[in-house]
């Protein structure tokens, strides 16, 4: 939702920011929401069975894995505003694509069960080191982007040059994510699920893939914090 809202067609309307400032996205509403979130998190932590939910896993961890109360509040706010429907969409796409590609599902299952003997070993840092897991997730994001709309930008007052074309000042520019991810100009066999295209050492047929095209989290100052 966060990425879709910022980059979707509504952003093409010059008045949209002013509209939301004077309505539901007022500072008063934002402050009330922050206060409600802080209270809800505090109550949730007090009632949690230790180690059973991601909140307790984060607050009870040690070292780099530990999440402070302030960080947890910010993270939950991001999940409420921008991460609820997008996360659900990504999980739906993951189940759908893995069930359609049983070989990839078996390889991923074998990798996880071989590398980890219990859920407690599946820390964020440990999962980040799993090349095949991350390749599968990137391929799912390519084929099933949670916010498949347009990446929106507007040229500055001096204009801009895009792909050799002079674009006038204050011009709206967009790139449709789903189309870019599925284009044969950017990816070999674009409709196939092929996690190996994201390996550091990838097969020869994927050497020509323009991987920088994939921007499911947008980019720059308007990039979605969910990427991290």
Short mmCIF file of C-alpha atoms in Angstrom, two decimals:
data_model
loop_
_atom_site.label_atom_id
_atom_site.label_comp_id
_atom_site.label_asym_id
_atom_site.label_seq_id
_atom_site.Cartn_x
_atom_site.Cartn_y
_atom_site.Cartn_z
CA UNK A 1 0.00 0.00 0.00
CA UNK A 2 2.78 2.46 0.88
CA UNK A 3 4.60 1.99 -2.41
CA UNK A 4 1.38 1.72 -4.41
CA UNK A 5 0.00 4.92 -2.91
CA UNK A 6 3.16 6.93 -3.52
CA UNK A 7 3.77 5.62 -7.02
CA UNK A 8 0.29 4.81 -8.34
CA UNK A 9 -1.97 6.81 -10.56
CA UNK A 10 -3.24 9.00 -7.71
CA UNK A 11 0.23 10.56 -7.50
CA UNK A 12 -0.32 11.94 -11.01
CA UNK A 13 -2.89 14.34 -9.58
CA UNK A 14 -1.20 17.56 -8.54
CA UNK A 15 -3.66 18.20 -5.70
CA UNK A 16 -3.50 14.81 -3.96
CA UNK A 17 -1.03 15.80 -1.22
CA UNK A 18 -3.05 18.87 -0.20
CA UNK A 19 -6.20 16.76 -0.14
CA UNK A 20 -4.78 14.29 2.34
CA UNK A 21 -3.19 16.98 4.48
CA UNK A 22 -6.60 18.53 5.21
CA UNK A 23 -8.43 15.21 5.65
CA UNK A 24 -7.48 11.88 7.15
CA UNK A 25 -3.72 12.39 7.00
CA UNK A 26 -3.69 15.43 9.30
CA UNK A 27 -1.02 15.78 11.96
CA UNK A 28 -3.63 15.36 14.66
CA UNK A 29 -4.67 12.01 13.25
CA UNK A 30 -1.05 10.96 12.90
CA UNK A 31 -0.27 11.82 16.51
CA UNK A 32 -3.34 9.95 17.76
CA UNK A 33 -2.36 6.92 15.71
CA UNK A 34 1.20 7.02 17.10
CA UNK A 35 -0.12 7.23 20.67
CA UNK A 36 -2.51 4.32 20.07
CA UNK A 37 0.29 2.24 18.55
CA UNK A 38 2.63 2.89 21.48
CA UNK A 39 -0.05 1.86 23.98
CA UNK A 40 -1.02 -1.24 22.00
CA UNK A 41 2.59 -2.41 21.65
CA UNK A 42 3.25 -1.99 25.38
CA UNK A 43 0.17 -4.04 26.27
CA UNK A 44 1.05 -6.66 23.66
CA UNK A 45 4.58 -7.14 25.00
CA UNK A 46 3.25 -7.57 28.55
CA UNK A 47 0.83 -10.32 27.49
CA UNK A 48 3.03 -12.15 24.98
CA UNK A 49 4.09 -15.76 25.54
CA UNK A 50 7.83 -15.34 25.24
CA UNK A 51 9.38 -16.28 21.91
CA UNK A 52 6.13 -17.01 20.08
CA UNK A 53 5.65 -13.82 18.07
CA UNK A 54 7.94 -11.58 16.05
CA UNK A 55 7.57 -8.76 18.61
CA UNK A 56 8.93 -10.84 21.47
CA UNK A 57 11.57 -12.41 19.21
CA UNK A 58 12.85 -8.93 18.43
CA UNK A 59 12.71 -7.46 21.93
CA UNK A 60 14.23 -10.53 23.61
CA UNK A 61 17.07 -11.01 21.13
CA UNK A 62 20.66 -9.99 21.83
CA UNK A 63 23.30 -8.11 19.86
CA UNK A 64 22.45 -6.99 16.33
CA UNK A 65 19.18 -8.92 16.40
CA UNK A 66 17.75 -6.93 19.32
CA UNK A 67 15.07 -4.33 18.56
CA UNK A 68 14.60 -1.41 20.95
CA UNK A 69 11.08 -0.30 22.01
CA UNK A 70 11.41 2.83 19.84
CA UNK A 71 12.47 0.78 16.82
CA UNK A 72 9.65 -1.70 17.44
CA UNK A 73 7.11 1.13 17.56
CA UNK A 74 8.38 2.53 14.24
CA UNK A 75 8.36 -0.93 12.67
CA UNK A 76 4.79 -1.67 13.77
CA UNK A 77 3.65 1.73 12.48
CA UNK A 78 5.20 0.92 9.10
CA UNK A 79 3.50 -2.48 9.08
CA UNK A 80 0.11 -0.96 9.88
CA UNK A 81 0.33 1.77 7.24
CA UNK A 82 2.27 0.14 4.42
CA UNK A 83 3.15 -3.43 5.25
CA UNK A 84 -0.13 -5.21 5.91
CA UNK A 85 -1.63 -5.69 2.47
CA UNK A 86 1.71 -5.79 0.65
CA UNK A 87 3.06 -8.50 2.95
CA UNK A 88 -0.13 -10.51 2.57
CA UNK A 89 0.08 -10.16 -1.22
CA UNK A 90 3.71 -11.30 -1.26
CA UNK A 91 2.89 -14.34 0.90
CA UNK A 92 -0.03 -15.20 -1.37
CA UNK A 93 2.20 -14.95 -4.42
CA UNK A 94 4.89 -17.04 -2.73
CA UNK A 95 2.50 -19.91 -1.97
CA UNK A 96 1.00 -19.74 -5.46
CA UNK A 97 4.32 -19.75 -7.32
CA UNK A 98 5.96 -22.40 -5.14
CA UNK A 99 2.99 -24.74 -5.57
CA UNK A 100 3.17 -24.20 -9.32
CA UNK A 101 6.91 -24.95 -9.32
CA UNK A 102 7.26 -28.10 -7.23
CA UNK A 103 10.96 -28.63 -8.00
CA UNK A 104 11.84 -25.21 -6.59
CA UNK A 105 9.64 -25.90 -3.55
CA UNK A 106 11.42 -29.20 -2.87
CA UNK A 107 14.87 -27.61 -3.24
CA UNK A 108 13.94 -24.75 -0.92
CA UNK A 109 12.46 -27.13 1.67
CA UNK A 110 15.58 -29.32 1.56
CA UNK A 111 17.85 -26.32 1.95
CA UNK A 112 15.99 -24.96 4.98
CA UNK A 113 15.73 -28.32 6.72
CA UNK A 114 19.40 -29.05 6.09
CA UNK A 115 20.72 -25.66 7.19
CA UNK A 116 18.44 -25.19 10.22
CA UNK A 117 17.50 -27.75 12.85
CA UNK A 118 15.03 -25.54 14.76
CA UNK A 119 13.11 -22.32 14.22
CA UNK A 120 15.30 -20.55 16.79
CA UNK A 121 18.25 -20.93 14.41
CA UNK A 122 16.38 -19.03 11.69
CA UNK A 123 17.57 -15.58 12.71
CA UNK A 124 17.41 -12.64 10.35
CA UNK A 125 21.17 -12.65 9.80
CA UNK A 126 21.26 -16.41 9.19
CA UNK A 127 18.45 -16.24 6.63
CA UNK A 128 20.11 -13.33 4.83
CA UNK A 129 23.11 -15.57 4.13
CA UNK A 130 21.04 -18.20 2.28
CA UNK A 131 21.63 -17.51 -1.41
CA UNK A 132 18.93 -19.85 -2.73
CA UNK A 133 16.27 -18.55 -0.34
CA UNK A 134 17.00 -14.95 -1.29
CA UNK A 135 17.05 -15.83 -4.99
CA UNK A 136 13.60 -17.43 -4.65
CA UNK A 137 12.24 -14.34 -2.88
CA UNK A 138 13.66 -12.01 -5.52
CA UNK A 139 12.13 -14.09 -8.29
CA UNK A 140 8.76 -14.04 -6.51
CA UNK A 141 9.00 -10.25 -6.20
CA UNK A 142 9.74 -10.06 -9.92
CA UNK A 143 6.82 -12.26 -10.97
CA UNK A 144 4.33 -11.23 -8.29
CA UNK A 145 5.16 -7.68 -7.12
CA UNK A 146 2.99 -6.70 -4.12
CA UNK A 147 2.48 -3.21 -5.56
CA UNK A 148 2.50 -3.78 -9.33
CA UNK A 149 1.57 -0.25 -10.37
CA UNK A 150 3.64 2.65 -11.66
CA UNK A 151 6.89 4.05 -10.35
CA UNK A 152 6.14 7.75 -10.36
CA UNK A 153 8.57 10.64 -10.75
CA UNK A 154 8.25 14.28 -11.82
CA UNK A 155 10.94 16.23 -13.67
CA UNK A 156 12.45 19.27 -11.94
CA UNK A 157 12.17 22.88 -13.12
CA UNK A 158 15.10 22.54 -15.53
CA UNK A 159 13.65 19.42 -17.16
CA UNK A 160 15.55 16.20 -17.77
CA UNK A 161 16.95 13.90 -20.45
CA UNK A 162 15.57 10.34 -20.40
CA UNK A 163 16.83 7.74 -22.87
CA UNK A 164 18.09 10.50 -25.13
CA UNK A 165 14.78 12.38 -25.12
CA UNK A 166 14.45 15.91 -23.69
CA UNK A 167 11.60 15.93 -21.17
CA UNK A 168 10.02 19.32 -20.30
CA UNK A 169 9.93 20.64 -16.71
CA UNK A 170 7.24 19.41 -14.29
CA UNK A 171 6.40 16.38 -16.43
CA UNK A 172 5.07 13.17 -14.86
CA UNK A 173 7.07 10.05 -15.73
CA UNK A 174 6.11 6.49 -14.83
CA UNK A 175 7.36 2.96 -15.33
CA UNK A 176 4.92 0.10 -14.86
CA UNK A 177 6.50 -2.50 -12.59
CA UNK A 178 4.66 -5.59 -13.79
CA UNK A 179 5.37 -4.78 -17.44
CA UNK A 180 9.05 -4.07 -16.77
CA UNK A 181 9.49 -7.28 -14.77
CA UNK A 182 7.81 -9.40 -17.48
CA UNK A 183 9.48 -7.82 -20.50
CA UNK A 184 11.78 -9.98 -22.64
CA UNK A 185 13.85 -6.82 -23.16
CA UNK A 186 14.90 -7.06 -19.52
CA UNK A 187 14.78 -10.78 -18.66
CA UNK A 188 15.38 -14.07 -20.46
CA UNK A 189 12.28 -16.31 -20.31
CA UNK A 190 10.46 -13.59 -18.34
CA UNK A 191 7.38 -15.67 -17.52
CA UNK A 192 9.38 -18.58 -16.07
CA UNK A 193 10.23 -18.84 -12.39
CA UNK A 194 14.02 -19.19 -12.37
CA UNK A 195 15.66 -18.27 -9.04
CA UNK A 196 19.09 -19.04 -10.52
CA UNK A 197 18.93 -15.79 -12.50
CA UNK A 198 19.70 -14.04 -9.18
CA UNK A 199 22.76 -16.12 -8.25
CA UNK A 200 26.11 -14.33 -8.05
CA UNK A 201 27.35 -16.86 -10.59
CA UNK A 202 24.32 -17.30 -12.81
CA UNK A 203 23.78 -19.64 -15.78
CA UNK A 204 24.85 -18.33 -19.18
CA UNK A 205 21.28 -17.90 -20.45
CA UNK A 206 20.62 -15.33 -17.74
CA UNK A 207 23.80 -13.30 -18.21
CA UNK A 208 21.92 -10.81 -20.36
CA UNK A 209 19.24 -10.14 -17.76
CA UNK A 210 19.00 -6.49 -16.79
CA UNK A 211 18.47 -7.16 -13.10
CA UNK A 212 18.56 -3.48 -12.13
CA UNK A 213 15.12 -3.16 -13.76
CA UNK A 214 13.48 -4.91 -10.81
CA UNK A 215 12.33 -2.24 -8.34
CA UNK A 216 9.47 -3.77 -6.30
CA UNK A 217 10.21 -1.40 -3.42
CA UNK A 218 10.57 1.68 -5.61
CA UNK A 219 13.85 3.59 -5.16
CA UNK A 220 15.34 6.81 -3.87
CA UNK A 221 13.71 8.94 -1.13
CA UNK A 222 10.30 7.41 -1.87
CA UNK A 223 11.59 3.86 -1.53
CA UNK A 224 9.61 1.52 0.71
CA UNK A 225 11.29 0.80 4.10
CA UNK A 226 10.04 -2.78 3.78
CA UNK A 227 13.09 -3.52 1.65
CA UNK A 228 15.25 -3.54 4.76
#
